[in-house]
């Protein structure tokens, strides 16, 4: 899924993102609004992981999300 598709389907997949990264708040997910780089940054910040790992998690999420 490319960035435009990810952003376009964000409202549909936001709940799945909340399940995967439960420490992200609804407000944070609303602010992210489907922007991949912002999601990566929030995951990095909230979970204290490297950008590469956060990016890997988002890529895996994109491959497995039901959208």
JSON list of C-alpha atoms in Angstrom, two decimals:
[
{"chain": "A", "resi": 1, "resn": "UNK", "atom": "CA", "xyz": [0.00, 0.00, 0.00]},
{"chain": "A", "resi": 2, "resn": "UNK", "atom": "CA", "xyz": [1.49, 3.34, -0.95]},
{"chain": "A", "resi": 3, "resn": "UNK", "atom": "CA", "xyz": [1.36, 6.47, 1.22]},
{"chain": "A", "resi": 4, "resn": "UNK", "atom": "CA", "xyz": [-1.64, 7.94, -0.62]},
{"chain": "A", "resi": 5, "resn": "UNK", "atom": "CA", "xyz": [-3.64, 4.73, -0.21]},
{"chain": "A", "resi": 6, "resn": "UNK", "atom": "CA", "xyz": [-2.65, 4.52, 3.46]},
{"chain": "A", "resi": 7, "resn": "UNK", "atom": "CA", "xyz": [-3.78, 8.09, 4.08]},
{"chain": "A", "resi": 8, "resn": "UNK", "atom": "CA", "xyz": [-6.98, 7.62, 2.07]},
{"chain": "A", "resi": 9, "resn": "UNK", "atom": "CA", "xyz": [-7.99, 4.52, 4.04]},
{"chain": "A", "resi": 10, "resn": "UNK", "atom": "CA", "xyz": [-6.92, 5.84, 7.43]},
{"chain": "A", "resi": 11, "resn": "UNK", "atom": "CA", "xyz": [-10.45, 6.15, 8.81]},
{"chain": "A", "resi": 12, "resn": "UNK", "atom": "CA", "xyz": [-11.03, 2.49, 7.97]},
{"chain": "A", "resi": 13, "resn": "UNK", "atom": "CA", "xyz": [-7.77, 1.20, 9.44]},
{"chain": "A", "resi": 14, "resn": "UNK", "atom": "CA", "xyz": [-7.42, 3.54, 12.42]},
{"chain": "A", "resi": 15, "resn": "UNK", "atom": "CA", "xyz": [-9.12, 1.01, 14.71]},
{"chain": "A", "resi": 16, "resn": "UNK", "atom": "CA", "xyz": [-6.68, -1.68, 13.62]},
{"chain": "A", "resi": 17, "resn": "UNK", "atom": "CA", "xyz": [-3.80, 0.69, 14.32]},
{"chain": "A", "resi": 18, "resn": "UNK", "atom": "CA", "xyz": [-5.25, 1.32, 17.80]},
{"chain": "A", "resi": 19, "resn": "UNK", "atom": "CA", "xyz": [-5.31, -2.44, 18.45]},
{"chain": "A", "resi": 20, "resn": "UNK", "atom": "CA", "xyz": [-1.72, -2.89, 17.27]},
{"chain": "A", "resi": 21, "resn": "UNK", "atom": "CA", "xyz": [-0.28, 0.15, 19.07]},
{"chain": "A", "resi": 22, "resn": "UNK", "atom": "CA", "xyz": [-2.58, 0.41, 22.09]},
{"chain": "A", "resi": 23, "resn": "UNK", "atom": "CA", "xyz": [-0.44, 3.04, 23.79]},
{"chain": "A", "resi": 24, "resn": "UNK", "atom": "CA", "xyz": [-1.32, 5.59, 21.09]},
{"chain": "A", "resi": 25, "resn": "UNK", "atom": "CA", "xyz": [-4.25, 7.75, 22.13]},
{"chain": "A", "resi": 26, "resn": "UNK", "atom": "CA", "xyz": [-7.30, 8.48, 19.99]},
{"chain": "A", "resi": 27, "resn": "UNK", "atom": "CA", "xyz": [-6.16, 12.11, 19.80]},
{"chain": "A", "resi": 28, "resn": "UNK", "atom": "CA", "xyz": [-2.74, 11.05, 18.51]},
{"chain": "A", "resi": 29, "resn": "UNK", "atom": "CA", "xyz": [-4.33, 8.79, 15.92]},
{"chain": "A", "resi": 30, "resn": "UNK", "atom": "CA", "xyz": [-6.59, 11.65, 14.83]},
{"chain": "A", "resi": 31, "resn": "UNK", "atom": "CA", "xyz": [-3.57, 13.96, 14.52]},
{"chain": "A", "resi": 32, "resn": "UNK", "atom": "CA", "xyz": [-1.65, 11.36, 12.49]},
{"chain": "A", "resi": 33, "resn": "UNK", "atom": "CA", "xyz": [-4.57, 11.31, 10.02]},
{"chain": "A", "resi": 34, "resn": "UNK", "atom": "CA", "xyz": [-3.01, 8.57, 7.92]},
{"chain": "A", "resi": 35, "resn": "UNK", "atom": "CA", "xyz": [0.38, 10.22, 7.48]},
{"chain": "A", "resi": 36, "resn": "UNK", "atom": "CA", "xyz": [2.86, 7.35, 7.53]},
{"chain": "A", "resi": 37, "resn": "UNK", "atom": "CA", "xyz": [5.86, 9.35, 8.76]},
{"chain": "A", "resi": 38, "resn": "UNK", "atom": "CA", "xyz": [3.84, 10.83, 11.62]},
{"chain": "A", "resi": 39, "resn": "UNK", "atom": "CA", "xyz": [2.70, 7.35, 12.64]},
{"chain": "A", "resi": 40, "resn": "UNK", "atom": "CA", "xyz": [6.30, 6.15, 12.62]},
{"chain": "A", "resi": 41, "resn": "UNK", "atom": "CA", "xyz": [7.35, 9.13, 14.74]},
{"chain": "A", "resi": 42, "resn": "UNK", "atom": "CA", "xyz": [4.59, 8.57, 17.30]},
{"chain": "A", "resi": 43, "resn": "UNK", "atom": "CA", "xyz": [5.41, 4.87, 17.57]},
{"chain": "A", "resi": 44, "resn": "UNK", "atom": "CA", "xyz": [9.08, 5.76, 18.06]},
{"chain": "A", "resi": 45, "resn": "UNK", "atom": "CA", "xyz": [8.24, 8.27, 20.76]},
{"chain": "A", "resi": 46, "resn": "UNK", "atom": "CA", "xyz": [5.63, 6.20, 22.61]},
{"chain": "A", "resi": 47, "resn": "UNK", "atom": "CA", "xyz": [7.48, 2.88, 22.55]},
{"chain": "A", "resi": 48, "resn": "UNK", "atom": "CA", "xyz": [11.06, 4.19, 22.73]},
{"chain": "A", "resi": 49, "resn": "UNK", "atom": "CA", "xyz": [12.26, 2.33, 19.66]},
{"chain": "A", "resi": 50, "resn": "UNK", "atom": "CA", "xyz": [14.50, 3.23, 16.73]},
{"chain": "A", "resi": 51, "resn": "UNK", "atom": "CA", "xyz": [13.02, 4.74, 13.58]},
{"chain": "A", "resi": 52, "resn": "UNK", "atom": "CA", "xyz": [14.00, 1.65, 11.56]},
{"chain": "A", "resi": 53, "resn": "UNK", "atom": "CA", "xyz": [12.05, -0.62, 13.90]},
{"chain": "A", "resi": 54, "resn": "UNK", "atom": "CA", "xyz": [9.01, 1.65, 13.89]},
{"chain": "A", "resi": 55, "resn": "UNK", "atom": "CA", "xyz": [9.12, 1.82, 10.10]},
{"chain": "A", "resi": 56, "resn": "UNK", "atom": "CA", "xyz": [9.36, -1.97, 9.91]},
{"chain": "A", "resi": 57, "resn": "UNK", "atom": "CA", "xyz": [6.32, -2.32, 12.18]},
{"chain": "A", "resi": 58, "resn": "UNK", "atom": "CA", "xyz": [4.30, 0.09, 10.01]},
{"chain": "A", "resi": 59, "resn": "UNK", "atom": "CA", "xyz": [5.32, -1.78, 6.85]},
{"chain": "A", "resi": 60, "resn": "UNK", "atom": "CA", "xyz": [4.23, -5.07, 8.39]},
{"chain": "A", "resi": 61, "resn": "UNK", "atom": "CA", "xyz": [0.97, -3.43, 9.49]},
{"chain": "A", "resi": 62, "resn": "UNK", "atom": "CA", "xyz": [0.32, -2.20, 5.96]},
{"chain": "A", "resi": 63, "resn": "UNK", "atom": "CA", "xyz": [0.80, -5.70, 4.60]},
{"chain": "A", "resi": 64, "resn": "UNK", "atom": "CA", "xyz": [-1.54, -7.33, 7.09]},
{"chain": "A", "resi": 65, "resn": "UNK", "atom": "CA", "xyz": [-4.25, -4.74, 7.71]},
{"chain": "A", "resi": 66, "resn": "UNK", "atom": "CA", "xyz": [-7.74, -5.56, 6.48]},
{"chain": "A", "resi": 67, "resn": "UNK", "atom": "CA", "xyz": [-8.62, -2.61, 4.33]}
]
